[in-house]
Amino acid sequence: MGINGLDNQAQPSSGVSRTEEPAADPQTEQSDAPQEADRSKENQAAGSDCKIPQEDSTVQLIEAGSKPPLSPSASDSEAAVQVEEHGHGSAFVPPEGGFGWLVVFAATWCNGSIFGIQNSFGILHMMLMKEHADPDDKTSQFKVAWVGALAMGMIFFCSPVVSMFTDRFGCRKTAVSGALVAFIGLLSTSFANSLSLRYFTYGILFGCGSSFAFQPSLVILGHYFRQRLGLANGVVTAGASLFSMGIPVLLNKVVEPLGLSRTFQILSLFMLVQALLALMFKPLLPAGGGMGPPGMGPGPGKPQTQSGATAQGGSRWSKVLGGIRKYFNLRVFHIVTYRLWAFGVATAVLGYFVPYIHLMSFVKEQFKGTQKEWVLLVCIGASSGVGRLAFGKIGDLIPGLQKVYMQVVSFIALGLMSILIPQCLVFEGLVVVCVFLGLCDGCFLTMMAPIAFELVGPMQASQAIGYLLGLMSLPMTAGPPIAGLLHDYFKDYTVAFSLAGVPPMVGGVVLFFVPLIHRRLQAAASADETSTHMLPAASPAEEQKSSNGDILPGYTDVETHI
């Protein structure tokens, strides 16, 4: 029950109840006297129909007498709670367009510049091999692969921390600062002359900065779109695929005449432009929204904001723990379907990034006479763009968690394509495999944000996406170096690509059970709701505060029940 509702019940509604009130401060009585006179006149004019029954009046008097006067500090803190409740209580309706399309353009540049560079690392990998190759070192593929794998892994490893910064400072400040760090990382990589230094400048600095720039671009779309969220994600990822098509051509034409150092300097300009475009990430939901609404906290139906007296009475250690829990919110892991989905995706990405790093080297070994290996990356980028746009629109037509089945199919197909790569005896067959790889990539990435919003709702989507990407970091980082180690041991890529196809298929099988478990939990939640019909009806204030589906679009009945 809201604070306003409690105060309204505590106010006397007739002259009789006035005589039964407990003794109060004289100044308070004097200040309240004109208000009571006005209320008495209104009650007399209303007639006998507006009289409150004696039992209800007695309950009100007991509540009024048991409520102590509020101190100024307590009043301020409770007023803050009221403001917070009213802010969450009003239903949030995204604009579904307008300025949101400029946000889509900025997010497109962010996704394209980051993953266009990452997905084209196969060309950079060959250049790094020429520069850092040691004839006496049998693990050169393994060592050089760590440069790109570290960068991709850091993008996802930093995601839980990025969620904290996004909730605390908002999408705009987080994205701008991340793009600037990525710019510094790429620029400093151009001056590095050792492999270990490039581990830090490219792998750590560029990877961490990309993470801080990338994740807000996913979260901000939920501020501007709901019904068209799948289409917006499809447009962003499809537009970003143009970078995946163009950057390989740029690298192939620029790397040879200018060298590796100049290439990194040119690539750094993409991140500098991204820092300027991220200024358009104006959030519509408040910073800290990832914590969810009142009623989702530890106590049922109670806001998480504490009163001043309670906060002063707590120990310093409790305040520190409270701050950690606030920004490292683990409540999303209480949702069974989210845990299963995150585990399945993390398992699948162990072999996900292997083709992007080792495909160019495989072509050089398998098809020694060709000079068009970069065409394969263009094919992956083009088909990924088509898949992202198409699957984004299809995802809007599929209700609820049925979207997970799209990821199931994409992961199983991606695993099969990875196994088929070493079986291709002609270059044209490899082109066909790469087209299907791009389609699977587009489907997987486009459905990530909509599924997260379906599982946890928009207010906790930042935390959910952050933890998911963090779980993906370790297997995604380990995959390419393991493939390089297998190549150094077996002297070819047959075993490496074949084993890389197994984890995506296992992850797809795990994801298959997410909608099934969700339906079972929904049935259990419906049974519990039926049993609550015998309880007294809640007041409108309570209903407004506890109904997450009305307050926050995207919350499901199961998560509200949990």
Coordinates of C-alpha atoms in Angstrom, one line a residue:
M1 CA 0.0 0.0 0.0
G2 CA 1.4 3.4 -0.9
I3 CA 2.2 6.0 1.6
N4 CA -0.5 8.3 0.3
G5 CA -3.1 5.7 0.7
L6 CA -2.1 5.1 4.4
D7 CA -2.2 8.8 5.1
N8 CA -5.7 9.2 3.5
Q9 CA -7.0 6.4 5.7
A10 CA -5.5 8.0 8.8
Q11 CA -7.4 11.2 8.2
P12 CA -10.7 11.5 10.2
S13 CA -13.7 11.8 8.0
S14 CA -16.3 13.0 10.6
G15 CA -16.7 15.2 13.6
V16 CA -17.2 12.1 15.9
S17 CA -13.8 10.6 15.0
R18 CA -12.2 14.0 15.9
T19 CA -12.9 13.5 19.6
E20 CA -11.3 10.1 19.6
E21 CA -7.9 11.2 18.2
P22 CA -4.9 10.9 20.5
A23 CA -3.4 14.1 22.0
A24 CA -1.3 15.9 19.5
D25 CA 1.0 18.9 19.6
P26 CA -1.0 22.2 20.0
Q27 CA 0.7 23.8 17.1
T28 CA -0.2 20.9 14.9
E29 CA -3.8 21.1 16.1
Q30 CA -4.0 24.8 15.3
S31 CA -2.6 24.3 11.9
D32 CA -4.9 21.4 11.2
A33 CA -8.1 23.2 12.5
P34 CA -8.9 25.1 9.3
Q35 CA -8.4 21.9 7.3
E36 CA -10.7 19.9 9.6
A37 CA -13.4 22.6 9.4
D38 CA -13.3 22.4 5.6
R39 CA -13.5 18.7 5.7
S40 CA -16.5 18.8 8.1
K41 CA -18.4 21.1 5.8
E42 CA -17.7 18.9 2.8
N43 CA -18.9 15.8 4.7
Q44 CA -22.1 17.5 5.8
A45 CA -22.8 18.6 2.2
A46 CA -22.2 15.1 1.0
G47 CA -25.0 13.7 3.0
S48 CA -25.6 10.4 4.8
D49 CA -24.4 8.3 1.7
C50 CA -20.8 9.4 2.3
K51 CA -20.6 8.3 6.0
I52 CA -18.1 5.6 6.8
P53 CA -19.2 2.5 8.7
Q54 CA -18.3 2.4 12.4
E55 CA -16.0 -0.6 12.0
D56 CA -14.0 1.1 9.2
S57 CA -13.8 4.3 11.2
T58 CA -12.5 2.3 14.2
V59 CA -9.8 0.7 12.1
Q60 CA -8.8 4.1 10.7
L61 CA -8.6 5.5 14.3
I62 CA -6.3 2.7 15.3
E63 CA -4.1 3.2 12.3
A64 CA -4.0 7.0 13.0
G65 CA -3.2 6.5 16.7
S66 CA -0.5 4.0 16.1
K67 CA 1.3 6.1 13.5
P68 CA 3.9 8.4 15.2
P69 CA 4.6 11.9 13.9
L70 CA 7.2 12.0 11.1
S71 CA 10.5 13.7 11.7
P72 CA 11.8 16.1 9.0
S73 CA 14.4 13.6 7.8
A74 CA 11.9 10.7 7.7
S75 CA 9.4 12.9 5.8
D76 CA 12.1 13.7 3.2
S77 CA 13.0 10.1 2.8
E78 CA 9.4 9.0 2.5
A79 CA 8.8 11.7 0.0
A80 CA 11.7 10.4 -2.0
V81 CA 10.0 6.9 -1.9
Q82 CA 6.7 8.5 -3.1
V83 CA 8.5 10.1 -6.0
E84 CA 10.2 6.9 -6.9
E85 CA 6.9 4.9 -6.7
H86 CA 5.1 7.4 -8.8
G87 CA 7.9 7.4 -11.4
H88 CA 7.7 3.6 -11.7
G89 CA 4.0 3.6 -11.4
S90 CA 3.4 5.6 -14.6
A91 CA 3.4 3.2 -17.6
F92 CA 6.5 3.8 -19.8
V93 CA 5.6 4.0 -23.5
P94 CA 8.6 4.2 -25.9
P95 CA 8.2 6.7 -28.8
E96 CA 8.6 3.9 -31.4
G97 CA 10.6 6.2 -33.7
G98 CA 11.3 9.9 -34.1
F99 CA 14.6 10.7 -32.5
G100 CA 15.0 7.0 -31.9
W101 CA 16.0 6.5 -35.6
L102 CA 19.0 8.8 -35.0
V103 CA 19.9 6.6 -32.0
V104 CA 19.6 3.6 -34.3
F105 CA 22.1 5.2 -36.7
A106 CA 24.6 5.9 -33.9
A107 CA 24.1 2.3 -32.6
T108 CA 24.7 1.0 -36.1
W109 CA 28.0 2.8 -36.4
C110 CA 29.0 1.5 -32.9
N111 CA 28.2 -2.1 -33.8
G112 CA 29.7 -1.8 -37.3
S113 CA 33.0 -0.2 -36.3
I114 CA 33.6 -2.6 -33.4
F115 CA 32.6 -5.9 -34.9
G116 CA 33.6 -4.9 -38.5
I117 CA 37.2 -4.6 -37.1
Q118 CA 36.9 -7.8 -35.0
N119 CA 35.3 -9.9 -37.8
S120 CA 38.1 -8.8 -40.2
F121 CA 40.9 -9.7 -37.8
G122 CA 41.7 -12.7 -40.0
I123 CA 43.4 -10.3 -42.4
L124 CA 45.2 -8.6 -39.5
H125 CA 46.1 -12.0 -38.2
M126 CA 48.0 -12.9 -41.4
M127 CA 49.9 -9.5 -41.2
L128 CA 50.8 -10.1 -37.6
M129 CA 52.1 -13.6 -38.4
K130 CA 54.4 -12.1 -41.0
E131 CA 55.7 -9.4 -38.6
H132 CA 56.0 -11.6 -35.5
A133 CA 56.7 -15.1 -37.0
D134 CA 59.6 -17.1 -35.6
P135 CA 60.7 -20.1 -37.6
D136 CA 61.9 -21.8 -34.4
D137 CA 58.7 -21.3 -32.6
K138 CA 56.2 -24.1 -33.1
T139 CA 53.3 -22.2 -31.4
S140 CA 53.3 -19.0 -33.4
Q141 CA 49.7 -19.5 -34.5
F142 CA 48.7 -19.9 -30.9
K143 CA 50.5 -16.8 -29.7
V144 CA 49.3 -14.5 -32.5
A145 CA 45.7 -15.7 -32.1
W146 CA 45.7 -14.3 -28.6
V147 CA 45.7 -10.7 -29.9
G148 CA 42.3 -10.9 -31.5
A149 CA 40.9 -13.4 -29.0
L150 CA 41.8 -11.1 -26.1
A151 CA 40.0 -8.2 -27.7
M152 CA 36.9 -10.1 -28.4
G153 CA 37.0 -11.7 -25.0
M154 CA 37.4 -8.4 -23.2
I155 CA 34.3 -7.0 -25.0
F156 CA 32.2 -9.6 -23.2
F157 CA 34.3 -10.0 -20.0
C158 CA 33.9 -6.3 -19.0
S159 CA 30.1 -6.5 -19.6
P160 CA 29.0 -6.9 -16.0
V161 CA 31.1 -3.9 -15.0
V162 CA 29.7 -2.0 -18.0
S163 CA 26.2 -2.8 -16.7
M164 CA 27.1 -1.2 -13.4
F165 CA 28.4 2.0 -15.1
T166 CA 25.4 2.1 -17.5
D167 CA 23.0 1.9 -14.5
R168 CA 25.0 4.5 -12.5
F169 CA 26.0 7.0 -15.2
G170 CA 23.6 6.3 -18.1
C171 CA 24.1 5.1 -21.6
R172 CA 25.5 8.3 -23.0
K173 CA 28.5 8.8 -20.7
T174 CA 29.4 5.1 -20.7
A175 CA 29.4 4.8 -24.5
V176 CA 31.4 8.0 -25.1
S177 CA 34.1 7.1 -22.5
G178 CA 34.3 3.6 -23.9
A179 CA 34.7 4.8 -27.5
L180 CA 37.5 7.2 -26.5
V181 CA 39.4 4.3 -24.7
A182 CA 39.0 2.1 -27.8
F183 CA 40.4 5.0 -29.9
I184 CA 43.4 5.3 -27.7
G185 CA 43.9 1.5 -27.8
L186 CA 43.9 1.3 -31.6
L187 CA 46.1 4.4 -31.9
S188 CA 48.7 3.1 -29.4
T189 CA 48.7 -0.3 -31.2
S190 CA 50.0 1.4 -34.3
F191 CA 53.2 2.4 -32.4
A192 CA 53.7 -1.0 -30.6
N193 CA 56.5 -3.1 -32.0
S194 CA 56.1 -6.3 -29.8
L195 CA 53.5 -8.9 -29.6
S196 CA 53.2 -8.6 -25.8
L197 CA 52.6 -4.9 -26.0
R198 CA 49.9 -5.5 -28.6
Y199 CA 48.2 -7.9 -26.2
F200 CA 47.7 -4.8 -24.0
T201 CA 47.0 -2.1 -26.5
Y202 CA 44.8 -4.0 -28.9
G203 CA 43.6 -6.9 -26.7
I204 CA 43.0 -5.0 -23.4
L205 CA 42.5 -1.3 -24.2
F206 CA 40.6 -1.7 -27.5
G207 CA 38.6 -4.7 -26.1
C208 CA 37.6 -2.9 -22.9
G209 CA 36.8 0.3 -24.6
S210 CA 34.7 -1.5 -27.2
S211 CA 32.8 -3.2 -24.4
F212 CA 31.9 0.1 -22.8
A213 CA 30.8 1.5 -26.1
F214 CA 29.0 -1.6 -27.4
Q215 CA 26.7 -2.6 -24.6
P216 CA 24.9 0.8 -24.1
S217 CA 24.1 0.7 -27.8
L218 CA 22.0 -2.5 -27.1
V219 CA 20.3 -1.1 -24.0
I220 CA 19.4 2.3 -25.5
L221 CA 17.2 0.8 -28.2
G222 CA 14.8 -0.5 -25.5
H223 CA 14.3 3.2 -24.4
Y224 CA 13.0 4.1 -27.8
F225 CA 11.3 1.0 -29.1
R226 CA 9.1 -1.8 -27.8
Q227 CA 6.8 -3.0 -30.6
R228 CA 9.5 -2.4 -33.2
L229 CA 12.4 -3.5 -31.0
G230 CA 13.2 -6.5 -33.2
L231 CA 13.1 -4.3 -36.3
A232 CA 15.4 -1.7 -34.7
N233 CA 17.9 -4.4 -33.7
G234 CA 17.7 -5.8 -37.2
V235 CA 18.4 -2.4 -38.7
V236 CA 21.3 -1.8 -36.4
T237 CA 22.9 -5.2 -37.0
A238 CA 22.1 -5.1 -40.7
G239 CA 23.7 -1.7 -41.1
A240 CA 26.6 -2.9 -39.0
S241 CA 27.1 -5.7 -41.5
L242 CA 28.0 -3.1 -44.1
F243 CA 31.1 -2.4 -42.1
S244 CA 31.9 -6.2 -42.0
M245 CA 31.7 -6.1 -45.8
G246 CA 33.6 -2.9 -46.4
I247 CA 36.4 -3.1 -43.8
P248 CA 37.9 -6.4 -45.3
V249 CA 38.1 -4.6 -48.6
L250 CA 39.7 -1.6 -46.9
L251 CA 42.2 -3.7 -45.1
N252 CA 43.1 -5.7 -48.2
K253 CA 43.7 -2.5 -50.2
V254 CA 45.3 -0.4 -47.4
V255 CA 47.4 -3.0 -45.5
E256 CA 49.7 -3.9 -48.3
P257 CA 50.8 -0.4 -49.5
L258 CA 50.7 1.4 -46.1
G259 CA 51.7 -1.3 -43.7
L260 CA 50.2 -2.5 -40.4
S261 CA 51.0 0.6 -38.4
R262 CA 49.1 3.0 -40.7
T263 CA 46.2 0.6 -40.8
F264 CA 45.7 0.7 -37.1
Q265 CA 45.8 4.5 -37.2
I266 CA 43.1 4.5 -39.9
L267 CA 40.9 2.1 -37.9
S268 CA 41.2 4.3 -34.8
L269 CA 39.3 7.0 -36.6
F270 CA 36.2 4.8 -36.6
M271 CA 36.2 4.9 -32.8
L272 CA 36.7 8.6 -32.7
V273 CA 33.6 9.1 -34.8
Q274 CA 31.8 6.7 -32.5
A275 CA 32.6 8.8 -29.5
L276 CA 30.9 11.8 -31.2
L277 CA 27.8 9.8 -32.3
A278 CA 27.4 8.3 -28.8
L279 CA 26.3 11.7 -27.6
M280 CA 22.9 11.0 -29.1
F281 CA 22.3 8.1 -26.6
K282 CA 19.9 10.1 -24.5
P283 CA 18.2 7.7 -22.1
L284 CA 14.4 7.9 -21.5
L285 CA 14.4 5.5 -18.5
P286 CA 16.2 6.8 -15.4
A287 CA 19.8 5.9 -14.6
G288 CA 19.8 3.0 -12.2
G289 CA 16.8 1.5 -13.9
G290 CA 18.4 -1.9 -14.1
M291 CA 17.5 -2.4 -10.5
G292 CA 13.8 -3.0 -11.4
P293 CA 10.7 -1.6 -9.8
P294 CA 9.5 -1.5 -6.2
G295 CA 8.1 -4.9 -5.3
M296 CA 10.9 -6.8 -7.0
G297 CA 13.2 -6.4 -4.0
P298 CA 13.8 -8.8 -1.1
G299 CA 10.6 -7.9 0.6
P300 CA 7.3 -8.5 -1.3
G301 CA 5.7 -5.3 -2.4
K302 CA 8.2 -3.0 -0.5
P303 CA 10.3 -0.4 -2.2
Q304 CA 14.0 -0.8 -2.0
T305 CA 14.6 2.8 -0.8
Q306 CA 15.2 2.8 2.9
S307 CA 14.1 5.5 5.3
G308 CA 16.7 7.8 6.8
A309 CA 16.4 6.3 10.3
T310 CA 17.0 2.8 9.0
A311 CA 19.9 3.9 6.9
Q312 CA 21.5 5.7 9.9
G313 CA 21.0 2.6 12.1
G314 CA 22.8 0.3 9.7
S315 CA 26.5 -0.5 10.0
R316 CA 29.0 0.8 7.5
W317 CA 29.6 -2.8 6.3
S318 CA 25.9 -3.2 5.6
K319 CA 26.0 0.0 3.5
V320 CA 29.0 -1.2 1.5
L321 CA 27.2 -4.6 0.9
G322 CA 24.0 -2.7 -0.1
G323 CA 25.9 -0.6 -2.6
I324 CA 27.5 -3.7 -4.1
R325 CA 24.2 -5.5 -4.4
K326 CA 22.7 -2.4 -5.9
Y327 CA 25.1 -2.2 -8.8
F328 CA 26.0 -5.9 -9.1
N329 CA 22.4 -7.0 -9.1
L330 CA 22.2 -10.8 -9.2
R331 CA 18.4 -10.9 -9.2
V332 CA 18.3 -11.9 -12.8
F333 CA 19.9 -15.2 -11.9
H334 CA 16.8 -16.0 -9.8
I335 CA 15.0 -16.5 -13.0
V336 CA 15.4 -20.2 -14.1
T337 CA 14.9 -19.5 -17.8
Y338 CA 17.5 -16.8 -17.8
R339 CA 20.1 -19.0 -16.2
L340 CA 19.5 -21.8 -18.7
W341 CA 19.6 -19.4 -21.6
A342 CA 22.8 -17.8 -20.5
F343 CA 24.5 -21.2 -19.9
G344 CA 23.4 -22.4 -23.4
V345 CA 24.7 -19.3 -25.2
A346 CA 28.0 -19.4 -23.2
T347 CA 28.5 -23.0 -24.3
A348 CA 27.7 -22.3 -27.9
V349 CA 30.2 -19.4 -28.4
L350 CA 33.3 -21.6 -27.6
G351 CA 33.6 -22.3 -31.3
Y352 CA 31.8 -19.2 -32.5
F353 CA 34.8 -16.9 -33.2
V354 CA 37.2 -19.6 -34.5
P355 CA 36.3 -19.1 -38.2
Y356 CA 36.7 -15.3 -38.1
I357 CA 40.3 -15.6 -37.0
H358 CA 41.6 -18.8 -38.7
L359 CA 39.6 -18.8 -41.9
M360 CA 42.1 -16.6 -43.8
S361 CA 45.0 -18.8 -42.8
F362 CA 43.1 -21.9 -43.7
V363 CA 42.4 -20.6 -47.2
K364 CA 46.1 -19.8 -47.6
E365 CA 47.0 -23.4 -46.8
Q366 CA 44.1 -25.1 -48.6
F367 CA 43.9 -22.9 -51.7
K368 CA 47.5 -21.6 -52.1
G369 CA 47.0 -20.0 -55.5
T370 CA 44.0 -17.8 -54.6
Q371 CA 44.3 -14.1 -53.9
K372 CA 40.6 -13.5 -53.0
E373 CA 40.4 -14.9 -49.5
W374 CA 39.0 -11.6 -48.3
V375 CA 35.9 -12.3 -50.4
L376 CA 34.9 -14.9 -47.8
L377 CA 34.7 -12.2 -45.1
V378 CA 32.7 -10.0 -47.4
C379 CA 30.3 -12.9 -48.0
I380 CA 29.9 -13.5 -44.2
G381 CA 29.2 -9.8 -43.7
A382 CA 26.7 -9.5 -46.5
S383 CA 24.7 -12.6 -45.6
S384 CA 24.9 -11.6 -41.9
G385 CA 23.4 -8.2 -42.8
V386 CA 20.5 -9.8 -44.8
G387 CA 19.9 -12.3 -42.0
R388 CA 19.9 -9.6 -39.3
L389 CA 17.3 -7.5 -41.1
A390 CA 15.2 -10.5 -42.1
F391 CA 15.3 -12.3 -38.8
G392 CA 14.7 -9.0 -36.9
K393 CA 11.5 -8.6 -38.7
I394 CA 10.5 -12.2 -38.3
G395 CA 11.3 -12.0 -34.6
D396 CA 8.7 -9.2 -34.1
L397 CA 6.1 -11.6 -35.5
I398 CA 7.0 -14.4 -33.1
P399 CA 5.5 -14.0 -29.6
G400 CA 7.3 -14.3 -26.3
L401 CA 10.1 -16.7 -25.8
Q402 CA 9.3 -18.6 -29.0
K403 CA 12.1 -16.4 -30.4
V404 CA 14.6 -18.7 -28.6
Y405 CA 13.9 -21.4 -31.2
M406 CA 15.4 -19.1 -33.8
Q407 CA 18.7 -19.1 -31.9
V408 CA 18.4 -22.9 -31.5
V409 CA 18.3 -23.4 -35.3
S410 CA 21.1 -20.8 -35.9
F411 CA 23.5 -22.4 -33.4
I412 CA 23.0 -26.0 -34.7
A413 CA 23.4 -24.7 -38.3
L414 CA 26.5 -22.7 -37.3
G415 CA 28.1 -25.8 -35.8
L416 CA 27.4 -27.9 -39.0
M417 CA 28.9 -25.1 -41.2
S418 CA 32.1 -25.0 -39.1
I419 CA 32.5 -28.8 -39.4
L420 CA 32.0 -28.5 -43.2
I421 CA 34.8 -25.9 -43.7
P422 CA 37.7 -28.3 -43.9
Q423 CA 35.6 -30.6 -46.1
C424 CA 35.4 -28.0 -48.9
L425 CA 37.6 -28.9 -51.8
V426 CA 36.8 -26.0 -54.0
F427 CA 36.7 -22.3 -53.2
E428 CA 33.1 -21.9 -54.4
G429 CA 32.0 -24.5 -51.8
L430 CA 33.7 -22.5 -49.1
V431 CA 31.8 -19.4 -50.3
V432 CA 28.5 -21.2 -49.8
V433 CA 29.5 -22.3 -46.3
C434 CA 30.4 -18.7 -45.4
V435 CA 27.0 -17.4 -46.6
F436 CA 25.3 -19.8 -44.2
L437 CA 27.7 -18.8 -41.5
G438 CA 26.7 -15.2 -41.9
L439 CA 23.0 -16.0 -41.8
C440 CA 23.4 -17.9 -38.5
D441 CA 25.5 -15.0 -37.1
G442 CA 22.8 -12.5 -38.0
C443 CA 20.0 -14.5 -36.4
F444 CA 22.0 -15.1 -33.2
L445 CA 23.0 -11.5 -32.7
T446 CA 19.6 -10.0 -33.6
M447 CA 17.6 -12.1 -31.2
M448 CA 20.0 -11.5 -28.2
A449 CA 18.5 -8.3 -26.9
P450 CA 14.8 -9.1 -27.6
I451 CA 15.1 -12.4 -25.7
A452 CA 16.8 -10.7 -22.8
F453 CA 13.9 -8.1 -22.6
E454 CA 11.4 -11.0 -22.7
L455 CA 13.1 -12.8 -19.9
V456 CA 13.8 -10.0 -17.4
G457 CA 12.0 -6.9 -18.7
P458 CA 13.4 -3.6 -19.8
M459 CA 14.5 -2.3 -16.4
Q460 CA 16.8 -5.2 -15.8
A461 CA 17.9 -5.7 -19.4
S462 CA 21.2 -3.9 -18.9
Q463 CA 22.2 -6.3 -16.1
A464 CA 20.9 -9.3 -18.0
I465 CA 22.8 -8.5 -21.2
G466 CA 25.9 -7.6 -19.2
Y467 CA 26.0 -10.9 -17.3
L468 CA 25.3 -12.9 -20.5
L469 CA 28.2 -11.2 -22.3
G470 CA 30.4 -11.7 -19.3
L471 CA 29.7 -15.4 -19.3
M472 CA 30.4 -15.5 -23.0
S473 CA 33.9 -14.0 -22.6
L474 CA 35.8 -16.9 -21.3
P475 CA 34.8 -19.6 -23.9
M476 CA 34.9 -17.0 -26.7
T477 CA 38.5 -16.0 -25.7
A478 CA 39.6 -19.6 -25.3
G479 CA 38.2 -20.9 -28.6
P480 CA 40.6 -19.3 -31.2
P481 CA 43.9 -20.0 -29.3
I482 CA 42.8 -23.6 -28.7
A483 CA 42.1 -23.9 -32.5
G484 CA 45.6 -22.4 -33.1
L485 CA 47.2 -24.9 -30.7
L486 CA 45.4 -27.8 -32.5
H487 CA 46.7 -26.5 -35.8
D488 CA 50.3 -26.3 -34.6
Y489 CA 50.0 -29.9 -33.3
F490 CA 48.2 -31.6 -36.2
K491 CA 49.7 -29.3 -38.9
D492 CA 46.3 -28.6 -40.5
Y493 CA 42.8 -27.2 -39.6
T494 CA 40.7 -30.3 -40.0
V495 CA 40.5 -31.2 -36.3
A496 CA 40.3 -27.5 -35.2
F497 CA 37.3 -26.6 -37.3
S498 CA 35.6 -30.0 -36.6
L499 CA 35.8 -29.6 -32.9
A500 CA 34.8 -25.9 -33.1
G501 CA 31.4 -27.0 -34.5
V502 CA 30.5 -29.2 -31.5
P503 CA 29.9 -26.5 -28.8
P504 CA 27.4 -24.5 -30.9
M505 CA 25.3 -27.6 -31.4
V506 CA 25.4 -28.5 -27.7
G507 CA 24.3 -24.9 -26.9
G508 CA 21.5 -25.1 -29.3
V509 CA 20.2 -28.3 -27.6
V510 CA 20.3 -26.6 -24.2
L511 CA 18.4 -23.5 -25.5
F512 CA 15.7 -25.8 -26.9
F513 CA 14.4 -26.4 -23.3
V514 CA 14.1 -22.7 -22.4
P515 CA 10.6 -22.1 -23.7
L516 CA 9.4 -25.5 -22.4
I517 CA 10.5 -24.6 -18.8
H518 CA 9.0 -21.2 -19.2
R519 CA 5.6 -22.6 -20.0
R520 CA 5.7 -24.9 -17.0
L521 CA 6.6 -22.0 -14.7
Q522 CA 3.8 -20.0 -16.2
A523 CA 1.3 -22.8 -15.5
A524 CA 2.5 -22.9 -11.9
A525 CA 2.2 -19.1 -11.6
S526 CA -1.3 -19.2 -12.9
A527 CA -2.3 -21.8 -10.3
D528 CA -0.9 -19.6 -7.5
E529 CA -2.8 -16.6 -8.8
T530 CA -6.0 -18.6 -8.8
S531 CA -5.4 -19.5 -5.1
T532 CA -5.0 -15.8 -4.2
H533 CA -8.5 -14.9 -5.3
M534 CA -9.8 -15.8 -1.8
L535 CA -7.5 -13.1 -0.2
P536 CA -8.9 -9.5 0.3
A537 CA -8.8 -7.3 -2.7
A538 CA -5.8 -4.9 -2.8
S539 CA -6.3 -1.2 -3.0
P540 CA -5.5 0.6 -6.3
A541 CA -2.2 1.9 -4.9
E542 CA -1.1 -1.6 -4.1
E543 CA -2.1 -2.9 -7.5
Q544 CA -0.2 -0.1 -9.2
K545 CA 2.9 -0.8 -7.2
S546 CA 2.9 -4.6 -7.5
S547 CA 1.8 -5.1 -11.1
N548 CA 5.1 -5.2 -13.0
G549 CA 3.5 -6.0 -16.3
D550 CA 1.7 -2.6 -16.2
I551 CA 4.6 -0.6 -14.8
L552 CA 7.3 -2.0 -17.0
P553 CA 6.6 -3.3 -20.5
G554 CA 8.3 -6.6 -21.1
Y555 CA 7.9 -8.2 -17.6
T556 CA 6.3 -11.6 -17.9
D557 CA 3.9 -13.1 -15.4
V558 CA 6.4 -15.7 -14.4
E559 CA 9.1 -13.1 -13.5
T560 CA 6.5 -11.1 -11.6
H561 CA 5.6 -14.2 -9.6
I562 CA 9.2 -15.0 -8.9

